[in-house]
């Protein structure tokens, strides 16, 4: 494999600036559009209709809002086997935020309004359910707790495995890099106007494992090079050498993973599977940022921490 000679630590301000710039853009979108939580976290009601042919999501939203005078979120789920439009068994999921359930009369009014717009679609109720807001909040809290516990266990794992190269500092820097990835995934949902749902939690937990694996590969090489190059080698040279030695591997792994998920995204987009695309799109972003943070964020920050500790020791001994 080709060995690069990139000065990652010396160029750390450029890498940090890129991340801060992207986060600033995401924050602006967040201020403008706000954070949209899905019904799974807020509670509310969901009605799912089957239909045939083609419908337009924006039209359905307007029709239902006019019929019920409530804000709704519409997701169209097209059956893969009948994507050519003939004898389709597509579904449209209509979510209502709030605490009220949807009455039979409201369901019939919605179906009547939809039938007036799409007379040949043959709308039929497939499923109608409601989620108590307290259950939604409880589910959200449990998801956040799962992410927090996973992060804590990851710190402990890295601290124990790499205690010869400053295990706790390595673990904390790894978690900061992972937090960077989680923020990027969060802003992906915000920028593309996707409500935070269980897919967000699934993506976050997946990216935590994926990105940490990349970081551990680099830490492992740092530990090995520390033994080979000796304790007098500056941390900046040690980390630069280690990252450059694993850089090709990191790029190939990320490119392969990204290609696989991009394929899933394209298939989901072609067949209108929003449940697939809302998972695959942030995963694609997470894979890119996971590779970037492992290479350009975790390593340089680890050097900064070690240099800071060395400066404090020198000051104490003076």
Backbone as numpy.savetxt, mean C-alpha at the origin, in Angstrom:
# Nx Ny Nz CAx CAy CAz Cx Cy Cz
27.40 -10.71 -11.95 26.56 -9.51 -11.95 27.44 -8.26 -11.95
26.93 -7.23 -12.56 27.66 -5.96 -12.60 27.69 -5.32 -11.21
28.87 -4.79 -10.84 29.01 -4.11 -9.56 29.02 -2.61 -9.78
28.15 -1.92 -9.12 28.06 -0.46 -9.26 28.99 0.22 -8.25
29.20 1.52 -8.45 30.04 2.29 -7.52 29.31 3.60 -7.17
28.07 3.45 -6.75 27.25 4.62 -6.43 27.51 5.02 -4.98
27.69 6.31 -4.76 27.93 6.82 -3.40 26.57 7.14 -2.75
25.96 6.12 -2.18 24.62 6.27 -1.62 24.62 7.22 -0.42
25.60 7.06 0.47 25.60 7.91 1.66 25.86 9.37 1.30
26.82 9.61 0.41 27.16 10.99 0.04 25.99 11.67 -0.68
25.17 10.88 -1.38 24.02 11.45 -2.11 22.71 11.34 -1.32
22.84 11.15 -0.01 21.63 10.89 0.80 20.65 12.06 0.77
21.16 13.30 0.69 20.25 14.45 0.69 19.36 14.45 -0.56
19.91 13.99 -1.69 19.10 13.90 -2.91 17.99 12.86 -2.72
18.35 11.70 -2.16 17.35 10.64 -1.95 16.29 11.09 -0.95
16.74 11.72 0.15 15.77 12.19 1.14 14.87 13.27 0.52
15.46 14.13 -0.32 14.68 15.19 -0.96 13.61 14.63 -1.89
13.96 13.56 -2.62 12.97 12.93 -3.52 11.78 12.40 -2.72
12.10 11.71 -1.62 11.02 11.14 -0.79 10.16 12.25 -0.18
10.82 13.29 0.34 10.06 14.38 0.96 9.19 15.09 -0.08
9.73 15.25 -1.29 8.96 15.91 -2.36 7.71 15.12 -2.72
7.86 13.79 -2.86 6.69 12.95 -3.18 5.67 12.99 -2.05
6.18 12.94 -0.80 5.25 12.99 0.34 4.53 14.33 0.38
5.22 15.41 0.02 4.57 16.73 0.02 3.44 16.77 -1.00
3.68 16.17 -2.18 2.62 16.10 -3.20 1.43 15.29 -2.67
1.75 14.15 -2.05 0.68 13.33 -1.47 -0.09 14.07 -0.39
0.63 14.84 0.42 -0.02 15.60 1.49 -0.95 16.67 0.92
-0.53 17.29 -0.17 -1.40 18.29 -0.82 -2.69 17.63 -1.32
-2.55 16.46 -1.96 -3.74 15.72 -2.41 -4.61 15.34 -1.21
-3.95 14.98 -0.10 -4.68 14.58 1.10 -5.50 15.74 1.66
-4.89 16.94 1.63 -5.61 18.12 2.13 -6.78 18.45 1.22
-6.57 18.31 -0.10 -7.62 18.67 -1.07 -8.77 17.65 -1.04
-8.43 16.37 -1.11 -9.46 15.33 -1.25 -9.86 14.68 0.07
-8.99 14.80 1.10 -9.30 14.15 2.37 -9.02 12.65 2.31
-9.26 12.00 3.44 -9.09 10.54 3.54 -10.45 9.87 3.51
-10.61 8.96 2.56 -11.90 8.28 2.42 -11.80 6.86 2.95
-12.56 6.57 4.00 -12.58 5.22 4.57 -13.73 4.44 3.97
-13.48 3.17 3.67 -14.52 2.33 3.10 -15.52 1.93 4.18
-16.61 1.39 3.73 -17.68 0.98 4.64 -17.21 -0.04 5.68
-16.16 -0.81 5.32 -15.66 -1.83 6.26 -15.12 -1.18 7.53
-14.66 0.08 7.43 -14.10 0.78 8.58 -15.07 1.78 9.20
-16.04 2.23 8.44 -16.93 3.27 8.96 -18.32 2.74 9.33
-18.67 1.57 8.79 -20.02 1.08 8.95 -20.93 1.64 7.87
-22.08 1.02 7.67 -23.01 1.47 6.63 -23.71 0.28 6.00
-24.24 0.47 4.80 -24.98 -0.60 4.14 -24.43 -0.82 2.73
-24.60 -2.04 2.25 -24.15 -2.40 0.90 -25.25 -3.18 0.20
-25.53 -2.80 -1.03 -26.46 -3.56 -1.88 -25.70 -3.97 -3.13
-25.84 -5.23 -3.47 -25.19 -5.71 -4.69 -26.26 -6.19 -5.67
-26.21 -5.64 -6.90 -27.15 -6.03 -7.95 -26.39 -6.78 -9.05
-27.04 -7.76 -9.64 -26.50 -8.37 -10.85 -27.12 -7.65 -12.05
-26.42 -7.67 -13.17 -26.95 -7.02 -14.37 -26.26 -7.61 -15.60
-26.77 -7.28 -16.75 -26.16 -7.69 -18.02 -25.80 -6.45 -18.83
-24.86 -6.62 -19.74 -24.47 -5.50 -20.59 -23.47 -4.58 -19.92
-23.48 -3.32 -20.35 -22.51 -2.33 -19.84 -23.23 -1.19 -19.12
-22.67 -0.75 -18.00 -23.18 0.42 -17.30 -22.01 1.34 -16.98
-22.32 2.59 -16.68 -21.28 3.58 -16.39 -21.32 3.90 -14.90
-20.18 3.79 -14.24 -20.12 3.96 -12.79 -20.64 5.32 -12.34
-20.22 6.39 -13.04 -20.64 7.74 -12.64 -22.15 7.90 -12.77
-22.73 7.32 -13.83 -24.18 7.42 -14.02 -24.93 6.70 -12.90
-24.42 5.53 -12.51 -25.07 4.76 -11.45 -25.01 5.53 -10.13
-23.88 6.15 -9.85 -23.75 6.93 -8.62 -24.79 8.06 -8.57
-24.93 8.76 -9.69 -25.88 9.88 -9.72 -27.32 9.40 -9.58
-27.63 8.29 -10.25 -29.00 7.76 -10.18 -29.36 7.36 -8.75
-28.44 6.66 -8.09 -28.71 6.19 -6.73 -28.78 7.36 -5.75
-27.89 8.33 -5.92 -27.92 9.50 -5.04 -29.23 10.27 -5.20
-29.70 10.40 -6.44 -30.98 11.08 -6.67 -32.15 10.30 -6.07
-32.05 8.97 -6.12 -33.15 8.14 -5.63 -33.20 8.06 -4.11
-32.03 8.13 -3.46 -31.98 7.95 -2.00 -31.61 9.21 -1.24
-31.07 10.21 -1.96 -30.58 11.45 -1.31 -29.47 11.15 -0.31
-28.63 10.15 -0.63 -27.51 9.77 0.22 -26.25 9.65 -0.62
-25.09 9.89 0.04 -23.82 9.69 -0.64 -23.55 8.20 -0.77
-23.07 7.81 -1.94 -22.82 6.39 -2.18 -21.47 6.20 -2.86
-20.96 4.99 -2.73 -19.77 4.57 -3.47 -20.14 3.37 -4.32
-19.83 3.45 -5.60 -20.23 2.39 -6.54 -18.99 1.67 -7.06
-19.05 0.35 -7.02 -17.97 -0.47 -7.60 -18.61 -1.46 -8.56
-18.07 -1.50 -9.77 -18.57 -2.41 -10.79 -17.66 -3.63 -10.86
-18.25 -4.80 -10.73 -17.50 -6.06 -10.74 -17.99 -6.89 -11.90
-17.18 -6.95 -12.97 -17.60 -7.69 -14.15 -17.10 -9.12 -14.08
-17.96 -10.03 -14.47 -17.62 -11.45 -14.45 -16.58 -11.72 -15.54
-15.46 -12.33 -15.15 -14.38 -12.56 -16.11 -14.83 -13.46 -17.25
-15.62 -14.48 -16.94 -16.01 -15.45 -17.96 -16.95 -14.86 -18.99
-17.60 -13.77 -18.66 -18.56 -13.20 -19.60 -18.18 -11.76 -19.95
-16.88 -11.49 -20.02 -16.43 -10.14 -20.29 -16.73 -9.67 -21.70
-17.12 -10.57 -22.61 -17.46 -10.15 -23.97 -18.82 -9.47 -24.02
-19.54 -9.43 -22.92 -20.80 -8.70 -22.86 -22.03 -9.57 -23.09
-21.86 -10.77 -23.61 -23.01 -11.64 -23.86 -23.29 -12.49 -22.64
-24.56 -12.51 -22.24 -25.00 -13.28 -21.09 -24.12 -13.03 -19.86
-23.79 -11.78 -19.68 -22.90 -11.43 -18.58 -23.61 -11.57 -17.24
-22.86 -11.87 -16.22 -23.38 -11.92 -14.86 -22.58 -10.94 -14.03
-22.55 -9.72 -14.50 -21.80 -8.69 -13.79 -22.55 -8.25 -12.54
-21.79 -7.68 -11.60 -22.38 -7.15 -10.38 -21.99 -5.70 -10.20
-22.86 -4.95 -9.58 -22.53 -3.59 -9.18 -22.80 -3.49 -7.68
-21.77 -3.06 -6.93 -21.88 -2.95 -5.48 -22.06 -1.48 -5.11
-23.13 -1.19 -4.36 -23.45 0.18 -3.97 -23.35 0.28 -2.46
-22.43 1.12 -1.97 -22.17 1.26 -0.54 -22.73 2.57 -0.03
-23.43 2.51 1.11 -24.01 3.68 1.76 -23.32 3.87 3.11
-22.71 5.03 3.33 -22.11 5.31 4.63 -23.19 5.72 5.61
-22.93 5.48 6.90 -23.89 5.89 7.92 -24.37 4.73 8.74
-25.38 4.97 9.54 -25.87 3.95 10.47 -27.19 3.33 10.03
-27.86 3.92 9.05 -29.17 3.42 8.64 -29.04 2.26 7.66
-29.91 1.26 7.85 -29.98 0.18 6.87 -30.84 0.65 5.69
-30.76 -0.05 4.59 -31.53 0.30 3.39 -32.80 -0.54 3.35
-33.93 0.12 3.36 -35.21 -0.58 3.40 -35.51 -1.25 2.07
-36.50 -2.15 2.11 -36.92 -2.82 0.88 -37.44 -1.80 -0.13
-38.18 -0.80 0.37 -38.71 0.23 -0.54 -37.59 0.99 -1.23
-36.54 1.30 -0.47 -35.40 2.01 -1.08 -34.71 1.14 -2.12
-34.58 -0.15 -1.81 -33.96 -1.05 -2.77 -34.76 -1.12 -4.06
-36.08 -1.16 -3.90 -36.93 -1.22 -5.10 -36.87 0.09 -5.88
-36.78 1.21 -5.13 -36.69 2.51 -5.80 -35.39 2.63 -6.59
-34.32 2.10 -6.00 -33.03 2.13 -6.70 -33.10 1.25 -7.95
-33.64 0.05 -7.78 -33.73 -0.85 -8.93 -34.59 -0.25 -10.04
-35.68 0.43 -9.64 -36.57 1.06 -10.63 -35.85 2.18 -11.38
-35.09 2.99 -10.63 -34.37 4.10 -11.27 -33.28 3.57 -12.19
-32.59 2.52 -11.75 -31.56 1.94 -12.61 -32.16 1.31 -13.86
-33.31 0.65 -13.68 -33.96 0.02 -14.83 -34.42 1.06 -15.85
-34.81 2.24 -15.35 -35.24 3.31 -16.28 -34.07 3.78 -17.13
-32.87 3.82 -16.53 -31.69 4.26 -17.26 -31.15 3.15 -18.16
-31.17 1.91 -17.61 -30.65 0.76 -18.37 -31.76 -0.30 -18.46
-32.71 -0.14 -19.39 -33.88 -1.04 -19.45 -33.53 -2.48 -19.78
-32.40 -2.72 -20.43 -32.05 -4.09 -20.82 -31.06 -4.75 -19.86
-30.71 -4.05 -18.77 -29.68 -4.58 -17.87 -30.22 -5.67 -16.95
-31.52 -5.65 -16.64 -32.11 -6.69 -15.78 -31.54 -6.71 -14.38
-31.56 -5.56 -13.70 -30.99 -5.48 -12.34 -31.76 -6.37 -11.37
-31.01 -7.16 -10.59 -31.62 -7.99 -9.55 -30.75 -7.95 -8.30
-31.41 -7.88 -7.13 -30.65 -7.82 -5.87 -29.98 -9.17 -5.62
-28.67 -9.15 -5.46 -27.90 -10.36 -5.15 -27.65 -10.46 -3.65
-27.36 -9.30 -3.04 -26.98 -9.30 -1.62 -27.27 -7.93 -1.04
-27.75 -7.92 0.19 -27.99 -6.67 0.90 -27.53 -6.87 2.34
-26.63 -6.03 2.80 -26.11 -6.19 4.15 -25.76 -4.83 4.73
-25.66 -4.80 6.05 -25.27 -3.56 6.73 -24.22 -3.88 7.77
-23.35 -2.89 8.04 -22.28 -3.04 9.02 -22.44 -1.97 10.07
-22.50 -2.39 11.33 -22.62 -1.44 12.43 -21.35 -0.58 12.49
-21.50 0.74 12.69 -20.31 1.61 12.75 -19.30 1.19 13.81
-19.80 0.71 14.98 -18.87 0.29 16.04 -18.05 -0.92 15.59
-18.67 -1.82 14.82 -17.93 -2.96 14.30 -16.89 -2.50 13.29
-17.25 -1.51 12.47 -16.30 -0.98 11.50 -15.10 -0.37 12.19
-15.35 0.43 13.24 -14.24 1.05 13.99 -13.40 -0.01 14.68
-14.05 -1.04 15.22 -13.32 -2.12 15.89 -12.42 -2.84 14.89
-12.94 -3.10 13.69 -12.15 -3.77 12.67 -10.95 -2.91 12.27
-11.18 -1.60 12.14 -10.10 -0.68 11.78 -9.01 -0.68 12.86
-9.45 -0.64 14.15 -8.50 -0.63 15.26 -7.68 -1.92 15.28
-8.32 -3.05 15.00 -7.61 -4.33 14.99 -6.58 -4.37 13.86
-6.94 -3.78 12.71 -6.00 -3.74 11.58 -4.77 -2.90 11.93
-5.00 -1.75 12.56 -3.89 -0.90 12.96 -3.02 -1.61 14.00
-3.68 -2.31 14.94 -2.92 -3.07 15.95 -2.08 -4.15 15.30
-2.62 -4.81 14.26 -1.86 -5.85 13.56 -0.61 -5.27 12.91
-0.74 -4.09 12.31 0.41 -3.43 11.67 1.44 -3.04 12.73
0.97 -2.51 13.88 1.88 -2.08 14.95 2.63 -3.27 15.53
1.92 -4.37 15.79 2.57 -5.57 16.34 3.58 -6.13 15.35
3.21 -6.16 14.07 4.14 -6.66 13.05 5.40 -5.81 13.01
5.25 -4.48 13.12 6.42 -3.59 13.10 7.32 -3.84 14.30
6.70 -4.03 15.50 7.48 -4.27 16.71 8.27 -5.58 16.61
7.61 -6.61 16.10 8.29 -7.90 15.95 9.42 -7.81 14.93
9.24 -7.01 13.90 10.29 -6.85 12.89 11.52 -6.17 13.49
11.29 -5.16 14.34 12.41 -4.49 15.00 13.19 -5.49 15.86
12.46 -6.28 16.65 13.11 -7.26 17.52 13.89 -8.29 16.71
13.31 -8.71 15.59 13.97 -9.70 14.75 15.29 -9.17 14.19
15.24 -7.95 13.63 16.46 -7.35 13.06 17.48 -7.08 14.16
17.01 -6.60 15.33 17.92 -6.30 16.43 18.67 -7.54 16.89
17.99 -8.67 16.97 18.64 -9.90 17.41 19.54 -10.49 16.33
19.08 -10.45 15.10 19.84 -11.08 14.02 21.11 -10.31 13.67
21.07 -8.97 13.83 22.21 -8.15 13.42 22.81 -7.40 14.61
22.87 -8.05 15.77 23.37 -7.37 16.95 24.86 -7.04 16.85
25.61 -7.74 15.96 27.04 -7.46 15.80 27.30 -6.16 15.04
26.30 -5.64 14.36 26.49 -4.37 13.64 25.53 -3.31 14.19
25.21 -3.41 15.47 24.29 -2.43 16.06 22.86 -2.80 15.78
22.42 -3.92 16.35 21.14 -4.49 16.00 19.95 -3.56 16.16
19.86 -2.86 17.32 18.69 -2.02 17.55 18.65 -0.86 16.56
19.80 -0.22 16.30 19.83 0.88 15.34 19.47 0.38 13.95
19.96 -0.80 13.59 19.62 -1.37 12.28 18.11 -1.63 12.19
17.55 -2.14 13.29 16.11 -2.40 13.29 15.29 -1.14 13.20
15.68 -0.10 13.94 14.93 1.16 13.91 15.00 1.79 12.52
16.20 1.76 11.90 16.33 2.33 10.55 15.50 1.54 9.54
15.46 0.23 9.72 14.64 -0.60 8.83 13.17 -0.25 8.96
12.72 0.00 10.19 11.31 0.35 10.40 11.00 1.73 9.83
11.97 2.66 9.94 11.74 3.99 9.33 11.58 3.84 7.81
12.40 2.98 7.22 12.26 2.73 5.78 10.90 2.11 5.46
10.45 1.19 6.33 9.14 0.58 6.11 8.01 1.60 6.29
8.18 2.49 7.27 7.18 3.55 7.46 7.11 4.44 6.21
8.26 4.69 5.62 8.32 5.43 4.36 7.47 4.74 3.29
7.59 3.42 3.21 6.82 2.66 2.21 5.32 2.70 2.50
4.97 2.58 3.78 3.55 2.61 4.15 2.94 3.97 3.79
3.69 5.04 4.03 3.19 6.38 3.70 2.99 6.51 2.19
3.92 5.96 1.41 3.78 6.02 -0.05 2.53 5.25 -0.51
2.30 4.09 0.09 1.10 3.31 -0.26 -0.16 4.08 0.12
-0.13 4.71 1.30 -1.28 5.50 1.76 -1.59 6.63 0.77
-0.54 7.34 0.33 -0.76 8.44 -0.60 -1.21 7.93 -1.97
-0.85 6.71 -2.31 -1.36 6.12 -3.57 -2.88 6.01 -3.52
-3.39 5.55 -2.37 -4.85 5.46 -2.21 -5.46 6.86 -2.29
-4.79 7.85 -1.69 -5.34 9.21 -1.67 -5.34 9.80 -3.08
-4.20 9.72 -3.77 -4.06 10.35 -5.09 -5.02 9.73 -6.10
-5.21 8.41 -6.04 -6.09 7.75 -7.00 -7.53 7.65 -6.49
-7.83 8.36 -5.41 -9.19 8.48 -4.88 -9.79 7.10 -4.56
-8.99 6.23 -3.97 -9.49 4.92 -3.59 -9.75 4.92 -2.08
-10.91 4.46 -1.64 -11.17 4.43 -0.19 -10.28 3.41 0.51
-9.84 3.75 1.74 -9.03 2.81 2.51 -9.92 1.66 2.97
-9.51 0.45 2.62 -10.31 -0.72 2.97 -9.38 -1.86 3.38
-9.91 -3.08 3.38 -9.07 -4.20 3.78 -7.91 -4.43 2.81
-8.06 -3.99 1.56 -6.95 -4.11 0.60 -5.76 -3.27 1.06
-6.03 -2.10 1.66 -4.94 -1.25 2.16 -4.15 -1.98 3.23
-4.84 -2.61 4.17 -4.15 -3.34 5.23 -3.36 -4.51 4.64
-3.98 -5.22 3.67 -3.28 -6.35 3.04 -2.02 -5.89 2.33
-2.10 -4.76 1.62 -0.93 -4.24 0.91 0.15 -3.84 1.91
-0.25 -3.16 2.99 0.74 -2.70 3.98 1.49 -3.89 4.60
0.75 -4.92 5.01 1.40 -6.08 5.61 2.29 -6.81 4.61
1.86 -6.87 3.36 2.68 -7.52 2.32 3.96 -6.74 2.07
3.82 -5.41 1.98 4.98 -4.58 1.72 5.96 -4.59 2.90
5.44 -4.69 4.12 6.32 -4.78 5.29 7.27 -5.97 5.15
6.72 -7.11 4.75 7.55 -8.29 4.58 8.48 -8.18 3.40
7.95 -7.68 2.28 8.76 -7.60 1.06 9.93 -6.63 1.23
9.64 -5.44 1.71 10.68 -4.42 1.84 11.71 -4.81 2.88
11.26 -5.43 3.99 12.21 -5.82 5.02 13.17 -6.89 4.50
12.66 -7.78 3.66 13.53 -8.81 3.09 14.67 -8.17 2.30
14.35 -7.14 1.54 15.37 -6.42 0.77 16.39 -5.76 1.70
15.90 -5.15 2.78 16.79 -4.48 3.73 17.69 -5.48 4.44
17.14 -6.64 4.78 17.93 -7.66 5.48 19.07 -8.17 4.60
18.81 -8.28 3.29 19.88 -8.70 2.37 21.06 -7.73 2.46
20.75 -6.44 2.51 21.82 -5.42 2.60 22.51 -5.49 3.96
21.75 -5.60 5.04 22.35 -5.71 6.37 23.25 -6.93 6.46
22.81 -8.02 5.87 23.59 -9.23 5.89 24.94 -9.02 5.21
24.93 -8.29 4.09 26.18 -8.00 3.39 27.05 -7.04 4.19
26.41 -6.09 4.90 27.17 -5.17 5.77 27.89 -5.95 6.87
27.18 -6.88 7.48 27.79 -7.70 8.53 28.96 -8.51 8.00
28.78 -9.07 6.81 29.86 -9.87 6.21 31.06 -8.99 5.85
30.80 -7.82 5.27 31.89 -6.93 4.88 32.59 -6.32 6.09
31.87 -6.16 7.19 32.52 -5.65 8.40 33.61 -6.61 8.85
33.32 -7.88 8.74 34.31 -8.90 9.11 35.47 -8.93 8.10
35.17 -8.76 6.81 36.20 -8.84 5.78 37.06 -7.57 5.71
36.43 -6.41 5.86 37.15 -5.15 5.68 37.77 -4.63 6.97
37.33 -5.15 8.11 37.92 -4.74 9.39 37.14 -3.63 10.06
37.33 -3.49 11.39 36.54 -2.50 12.15 36.92 -1.05 11.87
38.10 -0.80 11.25 38.50 0.58 11.01 37.90 1.17 9.74
37.26 0.36 8.95 36.63 0.86 7.73 35.47 1.79 8.08
35.44 3.01 7.54 34.33 3.92 7.86 32.98 3.31 7.48
31.97 3.67 8.26 30.63 3.13 7.99 30.12 3.53 6.61
30.45 4.73 6.17 29.97 5.17 4.85 30.53 4.28 3.74
31.84 3.96 3.82 32.45 3.09 2.81 31.89 1.68 2.92
31.70 1.22 4.16 31.16 -0.13 4.38 29.77 -0.29 3.79
28.91 0.69 4.05 27.52 0.61 3.57 27.46 0.81 2.06
28.23 1.77 1.53 28.24 1.97 0.08 28.66 0.70 -0.65
29.73 0.07 -0.16 30.21 -1.17 -0.78 29.15 -2.27 -0.72
28.52 -2.40 0.43 27.52 -3.47 0.61 26.30 -3.25 -0.28
25.82 -2.01 -0.35 24.64 -1.74 -1.19 24.97 -1.95 -2.66
26.14 -1.49 -3.09 26.52 -1.66 -4.49 26.66 -3.13 -4.86
27.13 -3.94 -3.91 27.27 -5.38 -4.19 25.92 -6.08 -4.34
24.90 -5.56 -3.69 23.57 -6.18 -3.75 22.61 -5.41 -4.65
23.09 -4.33 -5.26 22.21 -3.44 -6.02 21.55 -4.17 -7.20
22.35 -4.91 -7.95 21.79 -5.62 -9.12 20.72 -6.61 -8.69
21.01 -7.31 -7.61 20.03 -8.28 -7.11 18.73 -7.59 -6.71
18.87 -6.43 -6.03 17.67 -5.69 -5.60 16.85 -5.23 -6.80
17.54 -4.73 -7.83 16.83 -4.24 -9.03 16.11 -5.38 -9.74
16.80 -6.50 -9.93 16.20 -7.63 -10.65 14.99 -8.18 -9.89
15.13 -8.28 -8.57 14.02 -8.80 -7.77 12.81 -7.87 -7.85
13.07 -6.56 -7.72 11.96 -5.60 -7.78 11.31 -5.59 -9.16
12.14 -5.65 -10.21 11.60 -5.62 -11.58 10.75 -6.86 -11.84
11.21 -8.02 -11.37 10.46 -9.26 -11.58 9.12 -9.21 -10.84
9.18 -8.77 -9.57 7.94 -8.68 -8.78 6.98 -7.66 -9.37
7.54 -6.51 -9.77 6.70 -5.46 -10.35 6.01 -5.96 -11.62
6.75 -6.67 -12.47 6.17 -7.18 -13.72 5.02 -8.13 -13.45
5.20 -8.98 -12.46 4.14 -9.95 -12.13 2.88 -9.23 -11.66
3.05 -8.26 -10.77 1.88 -7.54 -10.24 1.26 -6.66 -11.32
2.11 -6.08 -12.19 1.58 -5.26 -13.28 0.71 -6.09 -14.21
1.11 -7.34 -14.42 0.29 -8.23 -15.25 -1.08 -8.46 -14.62
-1.06 -8.67 -13.31 -2.33 -8.85 -12.58 -3.18 -7.59 -12.71
-2.52 -6.44 -12.60 -3.27 -5.17 -12.69 -3.90 -5.01 -14.07
-3.15 -5.32 -15.11 -3.67 -5.17 -16.48 -4.88 -6.09 -16.69
-4.76 -7.33 -16.23 -5.89 -8.27 -16.37 -7.10 -7.74 -15.61
-6.86 -7.24 -14.39 -7.97 -6.69 -13.60 -8.59 -5.47 -14.26
-7.74 -4.62 -14.86 -8.26 -3.42 -15.52 -9.06 -3.78 -16.77
-8.57 -4.76 -17.54 -9.26 -5.16 -18.77 -10.65 -5.70 -18.47
-10.76 -6.49 -17.40 -12.05 -7.10 -17.07 -12.84 -6.31 -16.03
-12.34 -5.12 -15.69 -13.08 -4.27 -14.76 -13.18 -4.82 -13.36
-12.14 -5.53 -12.91 -12.16 -6.10 -11.55 -11.54 -5.10 -10.59
-12.36 -4.22 -10.06 -11.84 -3.16 -9.20 -11.22 -3.72 -7.92
-11.73 -4.85 -7.43 -11.16 -5.44 -6.22 -9.72 -5.89 -6.47
-9.40 -6.24 -7.72 -8.04 -6.66 -8.07 -7.15 -5.44 -8.29
-7.65 -4.46 -9.04 -6.83 -3.28 -9.36 -6.52 -2.44 -8.12
-7.49 -2.37 -7.18 -7.23 -1.57 -5.97 -6.22 -2.24 -5.05
-5.94 -3.51 -5.28 -4.86 -4.17 -4.55 -3.55 -4.10 -5.34
-3.64 -4.35 -6.66 -2.42 -4.44 -7.48 -1.74 -3.08 -7.65
-2.51 -2.01 -7.83 -1.90 -0.70 -8.07 -1.04 -0.23 -6.88
-1.58 -0.21 -5.66 -0.71 0.18 -4.54 0.42 -0.81 -4.29
0.21 -2.10 -4.65 1.30 -3.06 -4.50 2.45 -2.72 -5.44
2.11 -2.29 -6.68 3.15 -1.89 -7.63 3.96 -0.73 -7.06
3.25 0.25 -6.50 3.94 1.39 -5.89 4.78 0.93 -4.69
4.21 0.03 -3.89 4.92 -0.46 -2.71 6.19 -1.22 -3.06
6.17 -1.98 -4.14 7.37 -2.72 -4.56 8.48 -1.75 -4.97
8.10 -0.71 -5.72 9.10 0.28 -6.16 9.67 1.03 -4.95
8.79 1.52 -4.09 9.27 2.28 -2.93 9.99 1.38 -1.93
9.60 0.10 -1.86 10.29 -0.82 -0.98 11.73 -1.01 -1.38
11.95 -1.18 -2.68 13.32 -1.30 -3.20 14.09 0.01 -2.98
13.42 1.11 -3.26 14.07 2.43 -3.13 14.46 2.71 -1.67
13.54 2.45 -0.76 13.83 2.76 0.65 14.92 1.85 1.22
14.94 0.58 0.80 15.97 -0.33 1.29 17.35 0.12 0.85
17.44 0.59 -0.40 18.73 0.96 -0.96 19.13 2.39 -0.60
18.19 3.31 -0.71 18.53 4.75 -0.64 18.19 5.41 0.70
17.39 4.76 1.53 16.96 5.38 2.79 17.57 4.67 4.00
17.34 3.35 4.09 17.76 2.61 5.29 19.27 2.64 5.48
20.04 2.37 4.40 21.50 2.34 4.50 22.09 3.68 4.92
21.83 4.77 4.20 22.37 6.07 4.61 21.95 6.49 6.02
20.72 6.20 6.42 20.29 6.57 7.77 21.02 5.73 8.82
21.29 4.49 8.49 22.06 3.63 9.40 23.47 4.22 9.60
24.09 4.71 8.52 25.41 5.33 8.63 25.33 6.60 9.49
24.30 7.41 9.27 24.15 8.64 10.06 24.05 8.31 11.55
23.29 7.27 11.89 23.13 6.87 13.29 24.48 6.43 13.88
25.19 5.58 13.13 26.47 5.07 13.64 27.48 6.19 13.77
27.52 7.11 12.80 28.44 8.25 12.90 28.10 9.13 14.11
26.80 9.28 14.38 26.37 10.08 15.53 26.82 9.41 16.83
26.68 8.09 16.91 27.11 7.37 18.11 28.62 7.47 18.28
29.36 7.37 17.16 30.83 7.46 17.24 31.26 8.85 17.70
30.57 9.89 17.23 30.90 11.26 17.62 30.63 11.47 19.10
29.54 10.88 19.62 29.23 11.02 21.05 30.25 10.30 21.91
30.69 9.13 21.45 31.71 8.39 22.20 33.02 9.17 22.23
33.37 9.75 21.07 34.62 10.53 21.01 34.54 11.75 21.90
33.37 12.37 21.94 33.18 13.55 22.79 33.25 13.18 24.27
32.71 12.02 24.62 32.74 11.58 26.02 34.14 11.22 26.46
34.96 10.68 25.54 36.33 10.27 25.88 37.32 11.43 25.85
36.89 12.57 25.28 37.83 13.70 25.14 38.09 14.35 26.50
